[in-house]
PDB file of C-alpha atoms in Angstrom:
ATOM      1  CA  MET A 564      65.495 144.700 144.244  1.00 90.00           C
ATOM      2  CA  LEU A 565      63.185 143.700 141.405  1.00 93.00           C
ATOM      3  CA  ILE A 566      64.746 143.408 137.952  1.00 94.00           C
ATOM      4  CA  ARG A 567      63.285 142.660 134.547  1.00 94.00           C
ATOM      5  CA  SER A 568      64.933 140.071 132.362  1.00 95.00           C
ATOM      6  CA  THR A 569      63.836 138.543 129.090  1.00 94.00           C
ATOM      7  CA  ARG A 570      65.726 135.368 130.065  1.00 93.00           C
ATOM      8  CA  PHE A 571      64.466 135.075 133.665  1.00 92.00           C
ATOM      9  CA  GLY A 572      61.296 137.193 133.765  1.00 94.00           C
ATOM     10  CA  ASP A 573      60.783 139.581 136.664  1.00 95.00           C
ATOM     11  CA  ILE A 574      62.997 138.419 139.503  1.00 93.00           C
ATOM     12  CA  GLU A 575      63.824 139.655 142.965  1.00 94.00           C
ATOM     13  CA  VAL A 576      67.568 139.762 143.632  1.00 92.00           C
ATOM     14  CA  PRO A 577      69.538 140.940 146.652  1.00 93.00           C
ATOM     15  CA  GLU A 578      70.877 144.482 146.487  1.00 92.00           C
ATOM     16  CA  ASP A 579      74.410 143.147 146.929  1.00 92.00           C
ATOM     17  CA  SER A 580      74.183 141.319 143.583  1.00 95.00           C
ATOM     18  CA  LYS A 581      74.391 144.714 141.833  1.00 97.00           C
ATOM     19  CA  ILE A 582      77.702 145.583 140.146  1.00 97.00           C
ATOM     20  CA  HIS A 583      78.507 149.055 138.812  1.00 97.00           C
ATOM     21  CA  PHE A 584      80.679 149.386 135.681  1.00 97.00           C
ATOM     22  CA  PRO A 585      81.692 153.081 135.621  1.00 96.00           C
ATOM     23  CA  HIS A 586      82.881 152.805 132.003  1.00 95.00           C
ATOM     24  CA  GLY A 587      80.248 150.355 130.801  1.00 95.00           C
ATOM     25  CA  LEU A 588      81.442 147.339 128.820  1.00 94.00           C
ATOM     26  CA  PRO A 589      83.272 147.408 125.486  1.00 92.00           C
ATOM     27  CA  GLY A 590      80.534 147.653 122.879  1.00 92.00           C
ATOM     28  CA  PHE A 591      77.983 148.614 125.559  1.00 94.00           C
ATOM     29  CA  PRO A 592      79.302 151.874 127.065  1.00 93.00           C
ATOM     30  CA  GLN A 593      75.844 152.958 128.266  1.00 95.00           C
ATOM     31  CA  GLU A 594      75.318 149.714 130.217  1.00 96.00           C
ATOM     32  CA  GLN A 595      76.719 150.460 133.671  1.00 97.00           C
ATOM     33  CA  GLU A 596      74.494 148.556 136.086  1.00 97.00           C
ATOM     34  CA  PHE A 597      74.269 144.762 136.167  1.00 97.00           C
ATOM     35  CA  ALA A 598      73.139 142.077 138.549  1.00 97.00           C
ATOM     36  CA  TYR A 599      75.517 139.161 139.092  1.00 96.00           C
ATOM     37  CA  LEU A 600      73.340 136.044 139.216  1.00 96.00           C
ATOM     38  CA  PRO A 601      75.195 132.899 140.258  1.00 92.00           C
ATOM     39  CA  SER A 602      74.016 129.588 138.931  1.00 86.00           C
ATOM     40  CA  GLU A 603      73.921 126.601 141.252  1.00 86.00           C
ATOM     41  CA  PRO A 604      76.479 126.120 144.040  1.00 85.00           C
ATOM     42  CA  ASP A 605      79.791 124.750 142.721  1.00 86.00           C
ATOM     43  CA  ASN A 606      78.809 125.712 139.162  1.00 91.00           C
ATOM     44  CA  PRO A 607      81.475 127.900 137.515  1.00 93.00           C
ATOM     45  CA  PHE A 608      78.871 129.597 135.292  1.00 95.00           C
ATOM     46  CA  ALA A 609      76.778 132.632 136.250  1.00 96.00           C
ATOM     47  CA  PHE A 610      74.811 135.397 134.545  1.00 97.00           C
ATOM     48  CA  LEU A 611      75.391 139.112 134.265  1.00 97.00           C
ATOM     49  CA  GLN A 612      72.003 140.755 133.738  1.00 97.00           C
ATOM     50  CA  SER A 613      71.713 144.396 132.703  1.00 97.00           C
ATOM     51  CA  LEU A 614      69.491 146.367 135.049  1.00 97.00           C
ATOM     52  CA  ALA A 615      68.514 148.801 132.273  1.00 95.00           C
ATOM     53  CA  GLU A 616      68.048 146.451 129.308  1.00 96.00           C
ATOM     54  CA  PRO A 617      65.989 143.270 129.934  1.00 97.00           C
ATOM     55  CA  ASP A 618      67.270 141.716 126.678  1.00 96.00           C
ATOM     56  CA  LEU A 619      70.948 141.991 127.693  1.00 97.00           C
ATOM     57  CA  THR A 620      72.241 138.998 129.652  1.00 96.00           C
ATOM     58  CA  PHE A 621      75.768 137.641 129.497  1.00 97.00           C
ATOM     59  CA  ILE A 622      76.825 134.166 130.539  1.00 97.00           C
ATOM     60  CA  VAL A 623      80.049 134.415 132.520  1.00 98.00           C
ATOM     61  CA  VAL A 624      82.441 131.843 133.911  1.00 97.00           C
ATOM     62  CA  ASP A 625      85.201 131.491 136.464  1.00 96.00           C
ATOM     63  CA  PRO A 626      88.117 131.073 134.036  1.00 97.00           C
ATOM     64  CA  PHE A 627      90.363 129.253 136.503  1.00 96.00           C
ATOM     65  CA  VAL A 628      88.092 126.196 136.470  1.00 94.00           C
ATOM     66  CA  PHE A 629      88.954 125.643 132.796  1.00 94.00           C
ATOM     67  CA  PHE A 630      92.314 127.416 132.454  1.00 96.00           C
ATOM     68  CA  GLN A 631      94.374 126.877 135.622  1.00 94.00           C
ATOM     69  CA  ASP A 632      97.357 128.701 134.092  1.00 95.00           C
ATOM     70  CA  TYR A 633      95.345 131.803 133.068  1.00 97.00           C
ATOM     71  CA  GLU A 634      97.194 134.849 134.312  1.00 95.00           C
ATOM     72  CA  PHE A 635      97.692 138.532 133.657  1.00 95.00           C
ATOM     73  CA  VAL A 636      98.946 141.549 135.558  1.00 92.00           C
ATOM     74  CA  LEU A 637      96.641 144.295 136.748  1.00 92.00           C
ATOM     75  CA  GLY A 638      98.255 147.696 136.456  1.00 90.00           C
ATOM     76  CA  ASP A 639      98.463 150.071 139.386  1.00 92.00           C
ATOM     77  CA  GLN A 640      95.895 152.351 137.739  1.00 93.00           C
ATOM     78  CA  ILE A 641      93.272 149.559 137.557  1.00 94.00           C
ATOM     79  CA  GLU A 642      93.967 148.441 141.127  1.00 94.00           C
ATOM     80  CA  SER A 643      93.647 152.034 142.322  1.00 94.00           C
ATOM     81  CA  GLU A 644      90.484 152.730 140.299  1.00 94.00           C
ATOM     82  CA  LEU A 645      88.785 149.629 141.680  1.00 95.00           C
ATOM     83  CA  GLY A 646      90.173 150.049 145.201  1.00 94.00           C
ATOM     84  CA  LEU A 647      91.939 146.678 145.188  1.00 94.00           C
ATOM     85  CA  THR A 648      94.558 145.799 147.806  1.00 90.00           C
ATOM     86  CA  ASP A 649      96.401 142.708 149.005  1.00 88.00           C
ATOM     87  CA  ALA A 650      93.588 142.271 151.536  1.00 90.00           C
ATOM     88  CA  ASN A 651      90.870 142.911 148.933  1.00 91.00           C
ATOM     89  CA  ARG A 652      91.682 140.799 145.872  1.00 93.00           C
ATOM     90  CA  PRO A 653      89.420 140.919 142.812  1.00 95.00           C
ATOM     91  CA  HIS A 654      86.906 138.375 141.610  1.00 95.00           C
ATOM     92  CA  ILE A 655      87.638 137.513 137.975  1.00 97.00           C
ATOM     93  CA  PHE A 656      85.192 136.192 135.419  1.00 96.00           C
ATOM     94  CA  ASN A 657      85.002 136.094 131.648  1.00 98.00           C
ATOM     95  CA  ILE A 658      82.175 136.325 129.141  1.00 98.00           C
ATOM     96  CA  VAL A 659      81.109 133.125 127.381  1.00 97.00           C
ATOM     97  CA  ARG A 660      79.817 132.745 123.832  1.00 96.00           C
ATOM     98  CA  VAL A 661      77.362 129.863 123.328  1.00 94.00           C
ATOM     99  CA  PRO A 662      76.844 128.878 119.675  1.00 93.00           C
ATOM    100  CA  ASP A 663      74.123 126.546 118.387  1.00 94.00           C
ATOM    101  CA  ASN A 664      76.290 123.573 119.390  1.00 92.00           C
ATOM    102  CA  PRO A 665      77.058 124.118 123.113  1.00 91.00           C
ATOM    103  CA  GLU A 666      80.100 121.829 122.889  1.00 91.00           C
ATOM    104  CA  GLU A 667      81.713 124.630 120.852  1.00 93.00           C
ATOM    105  CA  MET A 668      81.319 127.192 123.654  1.00 95.00           C
ATOM    106  CA  THR A 669      84.106 129.763 123.820  1.00 97.00           C
ATOM    107  CA  VAL A 670      85.276 132.214 126.439  1.00 98.00           C
ATOM    108  CA  ASN A 671      86.786 135.659 126.008  1.00 98.00           C
ATOM    109  CA  LEU A 672      90.124 135.434 127.819  1.00 98.00           C
ATOM    110  CA  LEU A 673      91.339 138.623 126.135  1.00 97.00           C
ATOM    111  CA  ALA A 674      88.960 140.794 128.172  1.00 97.00           C
ATOM    112  CA  PRO A 675      88.472 139.592 131.764  1.00 98.00           C
ATOM    113  CA  VAL A 676      85.935 141.265 134.029  1.00 98.00           C
ATOM    114  CA  ILE A 677      87.622 142.481 137.210  1.00 98.00           C
ATOM    115  CA  VAL A 678      85.307 142.977 140.214  1.00 97.00           C
ATOM    116  CA  ASN A 679      85.872 144.557 143.605  1.00 96.00           C
ATOM    117  CA  THR A 680      83.296 142.487 145.486  1.00 93.00           C
ATOM    118  CA  LYS A 681      83.374 144.748 148.554  1.00 94.00           C
ATOM    119  CA  LYS A 682      82.635 147.969 146.650  1.00 95.00           C
ATOM    120  CA  ARG A 683      80.584 146.207 143.934  1.00 96.00           C
ATOM    121  CA  ILE A 684      82.404 147.989 141.103  1.00 97.00           C
ATOM    122  CA  ALA A 685      84.000 146.422 138.045  1.00 98.00           C
ATOM    123  CA  ILE A 686      85.670 146.957 134.709  1.00 97.00           C
ATOM    124  CA  GLN A 687      86.155 144.750 131.693  1.00 97.00           C
ATOM    125  CA  LEU A 688      89.858 145.008 130.959  1.00 96.00           C
ATOM    126  CA  VAL A 689      91.129 144.425 127.422  1.00 95.00           C
ATOM    127  CA  LEU A 690      94.588 142.887 127.809  1.00 96.00           C
ATOM    128  CA  GLU A 691      97.469 144.038 125.625  1.00 94.00           C
ATOM    129  CA  LYS A 692     100.402 142.025 124.260  1.00 93.00           C
ATOM    130  CA  THR A 693      98.957 138.676 125.244  1.00 95.00           C
ATOM    131  CA  ILE A 694      98.447 135.195 123.832  1.00 95.00           C
ATOM    132  CA  TYR A 695      94.766 135.278 124.804  1.00 96.00           C
ATOM    133  CA  THR A 696      91.942 135.742 122.315  1.00 96.00           C
ATOM    134  CA  THR A 697      88.204 136.334 122.440  1.00 96.00           C
ATOM    135  CA  ARG A 698      87.397 132.700 121.564  1.00 96.00           C
ATOM    136  CA  HIS A 699      89.091 130.008 123.637  1.00 96.00           C
ATOM    137  CA  ARG A 700      87.199 126.710 123.547  1.00 95.00           C
ATOM    138  CA  LEU A 701      85.888 125.674 126.953  1.00 93.00           C
ATOM    139  CA  PHE A 702      85.458 122.049 125.884  1.00 90.00           C
ATOM    140  CA  PRO A 703      88.124 121.430 123.199  1.00 85.00           C
ATOM    141  CA  ASN A 704      87.444 117.676 123.294  1.00 84.00           C
ATOM    142  CA  GLY A 705      83.657 117.996 123.529  1.00 81.00           C
ATOM    143  CA  PHE A 706      81.586 117.250 126.602  1.00 83.00           C
ATOM    144  CA  VAL A 707      82.787 114.495 128.891  1.00 76.00           C
ATOM    145  CA  LYS A 708      80.524 111.482 128.446  1.00 74.00           C
ATOM    146  CA  GLN A 709      79.281 109.883 131.629  1.00 66.00           C
ATOM    147  CA  PRO A 710      79.145 106.073 131.781  1.00 70.00           C
ATOM    148  CA  GLY A 711      75.654 104.770 131.050  1.00 66.00           C
ATOM    149  CA  LYS A 712      74.527 108.120 129.570  1.00 58.00           C
ATOM    150  CA  GLU A 713      75.555 107.564 125.946  1.00 58.00           C
ATOM    151  CA  GLY A 714      72.975 108.697 123.445  1.00 55.00           C
ATOM    152  CA  LYS A 715      70.754 110.325 126.070  1.00 51.00           C
TER     153      LYS A 715
END
């Protein structure tokens, strides 16, 4: 399938990269069709590109790479709506905010995106009564400096 993206230009993506959000996303209720575009292998970051709006691309991340203790309970209604079972567990990712200084990147742990990868449907769930916020620092101590790469 060919999609238009301001960030990537016109790109051909596999049909199975398409994810349907029946309720849209909070703040974007009309946006219901996205393409999930992984980055490089073993990279926790990916992109969620709107199929209707070329200017709308979200950076998303696997939260468990940065927050191993991140947890929440999916209610029965969400599991039923998405068709999740013990044999069909969801893929979880969260939306990232990248400010001018990338070391200050934050992730929205308050509203994880829950995906049924078999049915290619998803919702962004806003958690209630939780310690999580919309702006958890991904790199609270800045980027890790690699030996011999200082100042480069």
